[in-house]
mmCIF file of C-alpha atoms in Angstrom:
data_model
loop_
_atom_site.group_PDB
_atom_site.id
_atom_site.type_symbol
_atom_site.label_atom_id
_atom_site.label_comp_id
_atom_site.label_asym_id
_atom_site.label_seq_id
_atom_site.Cartn_x
_atom_site.Cartn_y
_atom_site.Cartn_z
ATOM 1 C CA MET A 1 36.440 -107.442 48.381
ATOM 2 C CA ASP A 2 32.792 -108.064 49.136
ATOM 3 C CA THR A 3 29.738 -106.061 50.401
ATOM 4 C CA MET A 4 29.498 -106.860 53.792
ATOM 5 C CA GLN A 5 33.933 -106.637 53.957
ATOM 6 C CA ILE A 6 33.278 -102.953 52.658
ATOM 7 C CA ARG A 7 30.637 -102.304 55.036
ATOM 8 C CA GLN A 8 32.774 -103.586 57.963
ATOM 9 C CA GLN A 9 35.785 -101.590 56.563
ATOM 10 C CA ARG A 10 33.946 -98.723 56.725
ATOM 11 C CA GLU A 11 32.927 -99.041 60.154
ATOM 12 C CA ASP A 12 35.843 -99.662 61.864
ATOM 13 C CA MET A 13 36.979 -96.473 59.900
ATOM 14 C CA SER A 14 33.951 -94.438 61.502
ATOM 15 C CA LYS A 15 34.707 -96.189 65.088
ATOM 16 C CA GLU A 16 38.478 -95.552 64.890
ATOM 17 C CA SER A 17 38.043 -91.932 63.572
ATOM 18 C CA ALA A 18 35.512 -91.197 66.724
ATOM 19 C CA ILE A 19 37.729 -92.669 69.232
ATOM 20 C CA LEU A 20 40.821 -90.746 67.643
ATOM 21 C CA GLU A 21 38.376 -87.253 67.936
ATOM 22 C CA ALA A 22 37.194 -88.119 71.318
ATOM 23 C CA ALA A 23 40.889 -88.440 72.661
ATOM 24 C CA THR A 24 42.252 -85.550 71.098
ATOM 25 C CA HIS A 25 39.374 -83.288 72.606
ATOM 26 C CA SER A 26 40.128 -84.865 76.125
ATOM 27 C CA PHE A 27 43.866 -84.926 75.867
ATOM 28 C CA LEU A 28 43.841 -81.080 74.768
ATOM 29 C CA ARG A 29 41.358 -80.291 77.818
ATOM 30 C CA LYS A 30 43.210 -82.221 80.538
ATOM 31 C CA GLY A 31 46.491 -83.215 79.236
ATOM 32 C CA PHE A 32 48.060 -86.443 78.793
ATOM 33 C CA SER A 33 48.296 -87.645 82.392
ATOM 34 C CA GLY A 34 44.746 -86.381 83.215
ATOM 35 C CA VAL A 35 43.020 -88.955 80.987
ATOM 36 C CA SER A 36 41.874 -92.549 81.205
ATOM 37 C CA MET A 37 41.339 -95.142 78.508
ATOM 38 C CA GLU A 38 37.815 -95.587 80.464
ATOM 39 C CA GLU A 39 37.122 -91.680 79.626
ATOM 40 C CA ILE A 40 38.112 -91.982 75.995
ATOM 41 C CA ALA A 41 35.890 -94.989 75.721
ATOM 42 C CA ARG A 42 32.906 -93.281 77.327
ATOM 43 C CA GLU A 43 33.608 -89.931 74.991
ATOM 44 C CA SER A 44 33.567 -91.723 71.761
ATOM 45 C CA ASN A 45 30.914 -93.929 72.760
ATOM 46 C CA VAL A 46 32.476 -97.420 72.315
ATOM 47 C CA ALA A 47 33.097 -100.201 74.783
ATOM 48 C CA LYS A 48 36.324 -100.184 76.639
ATOM 49 C CA GLN A 49 36.998 -103.837 74.966
ATOM 50 C CA THR A 50 36.263 -102.181 71.404
ATOM 51 C CA LEU A 51 39.092 -99.369 72.315
ATOM 52 C CA TYR A 52 41.462 -101.781 72.999
ATOM 53 C CA SER A 53 41.029 -103.819 69.842
ATOM 54 C CA TYR A 54 42.048 -100.442 68.202
ATOM 55 C CA PHE A 55 44.886 -99.100 70.679
ATOM 56 C CA LYS A 56 47.011 -101.355 72.960
ATOM 57 C CA GLY A 57 46.859 -97.981 75.595
ATOM 58 C CA LYS A 58 46.793 -94.651 76.222
ATOM 59 C CA ASP A 59 50.635 -93.754 74.982
ATOM 60 C CA ASP A 60 49.440 -95.673 71.572
ATOM 61 C CA LEU A 61 46.402 -93.666 71.345
ATOM 62 C CA PHE A 62 48.164 -90.756 72.055
ATOM 63 C CA ARG A 63 50.986 -91.353 69.463
ATOM 64 C CA ALA A 64 48.089 -92.007 66.768
ATOM 65 C CA ILE A 65 46.892 -88.591 67.394
ATOM 66 C CA ILE A 66 50.446 -87.134 66.821
ATOM 67 C CA HIS A 67 50.802 -89.497 63.552
ATOM 68 C CA ALA A 68 47.592 -88.399 62.249
ATOM 69 C CA GLN A 69 48.363 -84.506 62.630
ATOM 70 C CA SER A 70 51.735 -85.419 61.013
ATOM 71 C CA ASP A 71 50.523 -87.263 57.975
ATOM 72 C CA ALA A 72 47.816 -84.737 57.237
ATOM 73 C CA PHE A 73 50.560 -81.634 57.267
ATOM 74 C CA PHE A 74 53.429 -83.553 55.203
ATOM 75 C CA ALA A 75 50.590 -84.536 52.611
ATOM 76 C CA THR A 76 49.936 -80.479 51.962
ATOM 77 C CA LEU A 77 54.171 -80.536 51.356
ATOM 78 C CA PRO A 78 55.898 -80.445 47.684
ATOM 79 C CA HIS A 79 58.097 -83.231 47.236
ATOM 80 C CA ASN A 80 61.763 -82.615 47.795
ATOM 81 C CA ASP A 81 62.548 -84.249 44.536
ATOM 82 C CA ASP A 82 60.243 -81.847 42.520
ATOM 83 C CA GLN A 83 62.962 -80.496 39.974
ATOM 84 C CA THR A 84 60.431 -77.769 38.739
ATOM 85 C CA GLN A 85 60.828 -75.832 41.765
ATOM 86 C CA ASN A 86 63.920 -73.335 42.727
ATOM 87 C CA ILE A 87 64.894 -72.947 46.229
ATOM 88 C CA GLU A 88 63.649 -69.904 46.541
ATOM 89 C CA GLU A 89 60.091 -71.222 45.557
ATOM 90 C CA PHE A 90 60.606 -74.252 47.605
ATOM 91 C CA LEU A 91 61.202 -72.442 50.840
ATOM 92 C CA HIS A 92 58.417 -70.015 50.220
ATOM 93 C CA ILE A 93 56.090 -73.013 50.028
ATOM 94 C CA MET A 94 57.427 -75.018 52.899
ATOM 95 C CA GLY A 95 57.495 -71.848 55.247
ATOM 96 C CA GLU A 96 53.686 -71.024 53.976
ATOM 97 C CA ARG A 97 52.761 -74.857 55.012
ATOM 98 C CA ALA A 98 54.621 -74.978 58.131
ATOM 99 C CA MET A 99 53.132 -71.455 59.437
ATOM 100 C CA ASP A 100 49.389 -72.492 58.554
ATOM 101 C CA MET A 101 49.936 -75.982 60.396
ATOM 102 C CA LEU A 102 51.644 -74.519 63.488
ATOM 103 C CA PHE A 103 49.588 -71.546 64.109
ATOM 104 C CA LYS A 104 46.347 -73.675 64.161
ATOM 105 C CA ARG A 105 44.553 -73.823 67.668
ATOM 106 C CA ASP A 106 44.729 -77.197 68.093
ATOM 107 C CA THR A 107 47.990 -77.837 67.002
ATOM 108 C CA LEU A 108 49.242 -74.986 69.294
ATOM 109 C CA ALA A 109 47.357 -76.724 72.072
ATOM 110 C CA LEU A 110 48.987 -80.058 71.530
ATOM 111 C CA TYR A 111 52.281 -78.449 71.341
ATOM 112 C CA ARG A 112 51.770 -77.174 74.802
ATOM 113 C CA VAL A 113 50.495 -80.659 76.328
ATOM 114 C CA ILE A 114 53.477 -82.090 74.620
ATOM 115 C CA VAL A 115 56.153 -79.575 76.423
ATOM 116 C CA SER A 116 53.828 -79.916 79.714
ATOM 117 C CA GLU A 117 54.188 -83.802 79.787
ATOM 118 C CA THR A 118 57.567 -84.594 78.317
ATOM 119 C CA PRO A 119 59.385 -84.179 81.701
ATOM 120 C CA ARG A 120 57.116 -87.396 82.729
ATOM 121 C CA PHE A 121 56.819 -89.040 79.547
ATOM 122 C CA PRO A 122 59.906 -88.373 77.352
ATOM 123 C CA GLU A 123 59.350 -90.653 74.617
ATOM 124 C CA LEU A 124 56.061 -88.872 73.819
ATOM 125 C CA GLY A 125 58.200 -85.720 73.512
ATOM 126 C CA LYS A 126 60.683 -87.536 71.263
ATOM 127 C CA PHE A 127 58.244 -88.965 69.041
ATOM 128 C CA TYR A 128 56.425 -85.594 68.655
ATOM 129 C CA TRP A 129 59.997 -84.174 67.810
ATOM 130 C CA GLN A 130 60.498 -86.934 65.145
ATOM 131 C CA SER A 131 57.571 -87.015 63.796
ATOM 132 C CA GLY A 132 57.147 -83.078 63.203
ATOM 133 C CA ALA A 133 60.291 -80.895 63.633
ATOM 134 C CA GLN A 134 62.622 -83.583 62.493
ATOM 135 C CA ALA A 135 60.598 -84.925 59.508
ATOM 136 C CA PHE A 136 60.241 -81.377 58.422
ATOM 137 C CA THR A 137 63.856 -80.316 58.773
ATOM 138 C CA ASP A 138 65.080 -83.530 56.939
ATOM 139 C CA ARG A 139 62.566 -82.917 54.183
ATOM 140 C CA LEU A 140 63.985 -79.609 53.530
ATOM 141 C CA SER A 141 67.676 -80.688 54.136
ATOM 142 C CA HIS A 142 67.123 -83.389 51.489
ATOM 143 C CA PHE A 143 66.032 -80.637 48.807
ATOM 144 C CA LEU A 144 68.835 -78.475 49.472
ATOM 145 C CA ILE A 145 71.272 -81.486 49.130
ATOM 146 C CA ALA A 146 69.539 -82.419 45.695
ATOM 147 C CA ARG A 147 70.331 -78.657 44.491
ATOM 148 C CA GLY A 148 74.255 -79.123 45.154
ATOM 149 C CA PHE A 149 74.384 -78.023 49.389
ATOM 150 C CA PRO A 150 76.848 -80.382 51.080
ATOM 151 C CA LYS A 151 75.008 -82.415 53.916
ATOM 152 C CA GLY A 152 75.964 -80.794 56.801
ATOM 153 C CA LYS A 153 75.691 -77.264 55.426
ATOM 154 C CA ALA A 154 71.901 -78.159 54.078
ATOM 155 C CA GLN A 155 71.434 -79.579 58.014
ATOM 156 C CA SER A 156 72.509 -76.046 59.478
ATOM 157 C CA ALA A 157 70.982 -74.150 56.703
ATOM 158 C CA THR A 158 67.482 -75.715 57.263
ATOM 159 C CA GLU A 159 67.805 -75.408 61.127
ATOM 160 C CA GLN A 160 68.471 -71.666 60.492
ATOM 161 C CA PHE A 161 65.661 -70.832 58.221
ATOM 162 C CA LEU A 162 63.397 -72.109 60.872
ATOM 163 C CA SER A 163 64.711 -70.200 63.827
ATOM 164 C CA PHE A 164 64.302 -67.146 61.694
ATOM 165 C CA MET A 165 60.861 -67.985 60.455
ATOM 166 C CA PHE A 166 59.420 -68.887 63.676
ATOM 167 C CA GLY A 167 61.816 -67.130 66.578
ATOM 168 C CA THR A 168 59.767 -65.241 68.648
ATOM 169 C CA LEU A 169 56.428 -65.339 66.938
ATOM 170 C CA LEU A 170 55.938 -68.919 67.945
ATOM 171 C CA THR A 171 57.113 -67.989 71.564
ATOM 172 C CA LYS A 172 55.162 -64.956 72.034
ATOM 173 C CA THR A 173 52.008 -67.380 70.797
ATOM 174 C CA LEU A 174 52.569 -70.139 72.910
ATOM 175 C CA LEU A 175 53.159 -67.813 76.052
ATOM 176 C CA ASN A 176 49.998 -65.313 75.546
ATOM 177 C CA LYS A 177 46.690 -67.574 74.647
ATOM 178 C CA GLU A 178 45.223 -64.149 73.706
ATOM 179 C CA TYR A 179 47.464 -63.344 70.839
ATOM 180 C CA HIS A 180 47.477 -65.231 67.626
ATOM 181 C CA PRO A 181 49.786 -63.777 64.799
ATOM 182 C CA SER A 182 48.148 -62.471 61.689
ATOM 183 C CA LYS A 183 48.450 -63.516 58.095
ATOM 184 C CA GLU A 184 50.824 -60.381 57.541
ATOM 185 C CA GLU A 185 53.026 -61.268 60.271
ATOM 186 C CA LYS A 186 53.422 -64.797 59.288
ATOM 187 C CA LYS A 187 54.027 -63.664 55.730
ATOM 188 C CA ALA A 188 56.577 -61.036 56.862
ATOM 189 C CA HIS A 189 58.625 -63.510 58.854
ATOM 190 C CA ILE A 190 58.520 -66.217 56.152
ATOM 191 C CA GLU A 191 60.039 -63.486 53.835
ATOM 192 C CA GLN A 192 62.507 -62.413 56.407
ATOM 193 C CA ALA A 193 63.622 -65.984 56.801
ATOM 194 C CA VAL A 194 63.843 -66.638 53.087
ATOM 195 C CA SER A 195 66.186 -63.424 52.720
ATOM 196 C CA ALA A 196 68.415 -64.383 55.431
ATOM 197 C CA PHE A 197 68.603 -67.864 54.206
ATOM 198 C CA PHE A 198 70.389 -66.467 50.709
ATOM 199 C CA MET A 199 72.292 -63.895 52.908
ATOM 200 C CA LEU A 200 73.766 -66.420 54.861
ATOM 201 C CA ASN A 201 74.072 -69.534 52.326
ATOM 202 C CA GLY A 202 74.403 -67.688 48.797
ATOM 203 C CA GLN A 203 77.554 -69.153 48.126
ATOM 204 C CA TYR A 204 75.896 -72.612 47.714
ATOM 205 C CA VAL A 205 73.210 -71.293 45.511
ATOM 206 C CA THR A 206 73.730 -71.453 41.663
ATOM 207 C CA GLU A 207 70.309 -70.855 40.590
ATOM 208 C CA LYS A 208 69.034 -67.343 39.687
ATOM 209 C CA VAL A 209 67.121 -65.936 42.762
ATOM 210 C CA ASN A 210 64.045 -63.580 42.062
ATOM 211 C CA PRO A 211 64.981 -59.689 42.722
#
């Protein structure tokens, strides 16, 4: 790749980043249905034709925002084939990373947008679920299967863990914009979820659990 090609690639990445940033800001303020491609082009300071050269339409652009958020989150997670971590350590790390991501202001704002728009645009809700919660569940389930859990039990144990961890904490946060869980609250919920996991699934765990 020559210097001109490298420069062009960097320019393309810069434009795409500017578009995604402007689109994210607009969608979080007005929702999916309240934003037009013309507005996004104006806010990102690119021509409408340029915008369509990067994204086929508003749906494609919104999916790119979800995909970028998902990629950034999963890059922080441990690999489920890491043999150096036991179940307890893995649960704590997964819980901490999920808490940090889910309770970010922009993540919560996007979550609210998805929930409000899903009745009219069900495919966006499905894509958000598959890219986030479902992918996270699969990552943890596969880790448990590799540690000896039956496939069906790994799935249900993962869902139980997530329910105990987020539970009313997420509902309270979504419905009360003035409330945000403290670091201590999030840590306590993770501890409770890990404890509940071993109470309900201890018969499948063959490794030693830290006291």
